[in-house]
XYZ file of C-alpha atoms in Angstrom:
160
model
C 45.784 -38.555 -66.098
C 44.226 -35.339 -65.711
C 40.318 -34.562 -66.047
C 39.604 -32.279 -69.114
C 38.621 -28.471 -67.963
C 34.901 -27.846 -68.425
C 34.045 -25.272 -70.661
C 33.943 -22.098 -69.642
C 30.050 -21.268 -70.382
C 29.181 -24.676 -68.447
C 31.213 -23.548 -65.078
C 29.917 -20.011 -65.816
C 26.013 -21.635 -65.614
C 26.783 -23.485 -62.869
C 27.802 -21.044 -60.443
C 24.703 -18.582 -61.979
C 22.865 -21.675 -60.485
C 24.182 -21.398 -57.214
C 24.312 -17.946 -57.158
C 20.167 -17.920 -58.252
C 19.622 -20.553 -55.385
C 21.784 -18.828 -52.546
C 19.289 -15.699 -53.495
C 15.956 -17.052 -53.174
C 16.833 -18.583 -49.723
C 17.765 -15.464 -48.589
C 14.373 -13.901 -49.459
C 12.588 -15.801 -48.041
C 14.327 -15.647 -44.799
C 16.642 -19.065 -44.736
C 19.844 -17.277 -45.665
C 23.079 -18.726 -43.614
C 24.373 -15.183 -43.844
C 21.541 -13.643 -42.315
C 20.820 -15.976 -39.303
C 17.500 -16.971 -38.480
C 14.337 -15.063 -39.002
C 13.004 -12.551 -36.225
C 11.665 -14.334 -33.301
C 9.784 -12.291 -30.644
C 9.702 -12.632 -27.525
C 6.850 -14.684 -25.963
C 3.864 -13.354 -24.815
C 3.421 -12.580 -20.865
C 0.236 -12.592 -18.287
C 0.203 -10.193 -14.892
C -2.102 -11.848 -12.407
C -3.867 -10.933 -11.016
C -5.059 -8.503 -12.961
C -6.497 -6.430 -9.741
C -4.002 -5.627 -6.864
C -3.952 -3.654 -3.513
C -0.625 -2.096 -2.517
C 0.958 -5.112 -0.389
C -0.240 -8.457 -2.716
C 1.355 -9.916 -4.827
C 1.488 -10.073 -8.324
C 2.960 -12.743 -11.176
C 4.277 -11.444 -14.201
C 4.947 -14.816 -16.016
C 5.497 -16.405 -19.763
C 5.678 -19.547 -21.104
C 8.710 -20.583 -23.684
C 8.429 -18.855 -27.097
C 7.190 -21.587 -29.942
C 10.648 -20.326 -32.108
C 13.933 -20.466 -30.951
C 15.109 -16.549 -29.700
C 18.482 -18.406 -28.320
C 18.675 -15.787 -25.317
C 21.352 -17.391 -23.458
C 22.721 -19.464 -20.380
C 22.459 -16.187 -18.522
C 18.905 -14.587 -20.110
C 17.006 -12.067 -17.872
C 13.919 -10.197 -18.450
C 13.302 -6.648 -17.808
C 10.195 -5.488 -16.120
C 8.685 -2.333 -15.987
C 5.547 -1.613 -13.114
C 4.481 2.225 -14.047
C 1.371 3.485 -11.839
C -1.339 5.948 -12.846
C 0.373 8.960 -11.460
C 3.538 7.768 -14.022
C 6.139 6.860 -11.523
C 8.042 3.769 -11.860
C 7.207 1.518 -8.899
C 8.928 -1.616 -10.105
C 12.358 -1.526 -12.349
C 14.133 -4.931 -12.219
C 15.170 -7.866 -14.085
C 14.712 -11.806 -13.185
C 16.153 -14.899 -14.553
C 14.664 -15.947 -17.439
C 14.929 -19.328 -19.685
C 16.606 -19.600 -22.997
C 13.730 -19.557 -24.677
C 12.251 -16.954 -22.617
C 9.899 -18.547 -20.095
C 10.080 -16.668 -16.634
C 8.163 -16.094 -13.714
C 8.197 -12.769 -11.085
C 6.791 -12.180 -8.489
C 6.760 -8.829 -6.990
C 4.390 -7.503 -3.768
C 2.636 -3.722 -4.827
C 4.303 -1.265 -3.231
C 2.770 1.429 -0.459
C 3.086 4.202 -2.449
C 1.560 2.866 -5.882
C -0.771 5.433 -6.987
C -4.577 4.066 -7.254
C -5.850 3.563 -10.587
C -4.907 1.829 -14.142
C -0.627 1.034 -13.857
C 1.224 -0.725 -17.118
C 3.094 -3.602 -16.738
C 5.939 -3.653 -18.926
C 8.243 -6.843 -19.450
C 11.333 -7.153 -22.386
C 14.303 -9.764 -22.351
C 17.108 -7.582 -21.393
C 20.311 -6.716 -23.087
C 18.761 -7.873 -26.534
C 16.507 -5.892 -29.155
C 13.258 -6.560 -28.010
C 11.410 -5.653 -31.283
C 13.380 -7.949 -33.426
C 11.205 -7.378 -36.305
C 14.162 -6.478 -39.196
C 15.446 -9.626 -39.955
C 18.961 -9.124 -38.409
C 21.104 -10.645 -35.595
C 20.332 -7.656 -33.161
C 21.302 -9.780 -29.893
C 24.006 -7.654 -27.812
C 27.133 -8.951 -27.084
C 30.909 -9.593 -27.603
C 31.523 -10.259 -31.197
C 28.126 -9.587 -32.227
C 26.344 -6.643 -34.215
C 25.587 -4.020 -32.794
C 22.140 -3.028 -31.131
C 19.529 -1.839 -33.896
C 16.151 -0.875 -32.422
C 13.294 -1.315 -34.635
C 10.228 1.136 -34.659
C 7.846 -0.965 -33.398
C 5.234 0.179 -29.874
C 5.908 -1.112 -26.311
C 3.723 -3.770 -25.584
C 2.348 -3.400 -21.981
C -0.321 -5.004 -19.961
C -2.594 -3.319 -17.694
C -2.539 -4.136 -13.682
C -5.833 -1.638 -11.493
C -3.920 -0.763 -8.723
C -7.288 -0.813 -5.595
C -7.275 1.017 -1.996
């Protein structure tokens, strides 16, 4: 025997409740259609903070406290710009799925003395993912959308 149909107003009320819950979830960043809430790359360090040409410097970060899911082949882009504005290091290095990395380089001999800057960001992803959207670059995913925010750098003093 077939179950009697619910009155139209009861079904409509049920659907309205489901819709209201879904919209409320989206307002607080829990909507499954929007992906995970934004997860910024982990803070990185430069050690030592002062070096001479030929000396080793390490740029490193621990895993992020959130889950950025950078993937198995994740990489970090590292750029060092000297006091004269020349890029003396521009390379990528392996990074964990959660953002940890450690890259050591010798300060190039041609590096100008003074205040240099070190820039390290996940390579191939929107490093400034403060939009709440899935900004991962890759096949079958949304195109890259850069958000407006300042490029974070760490200082490195080059002395002779």
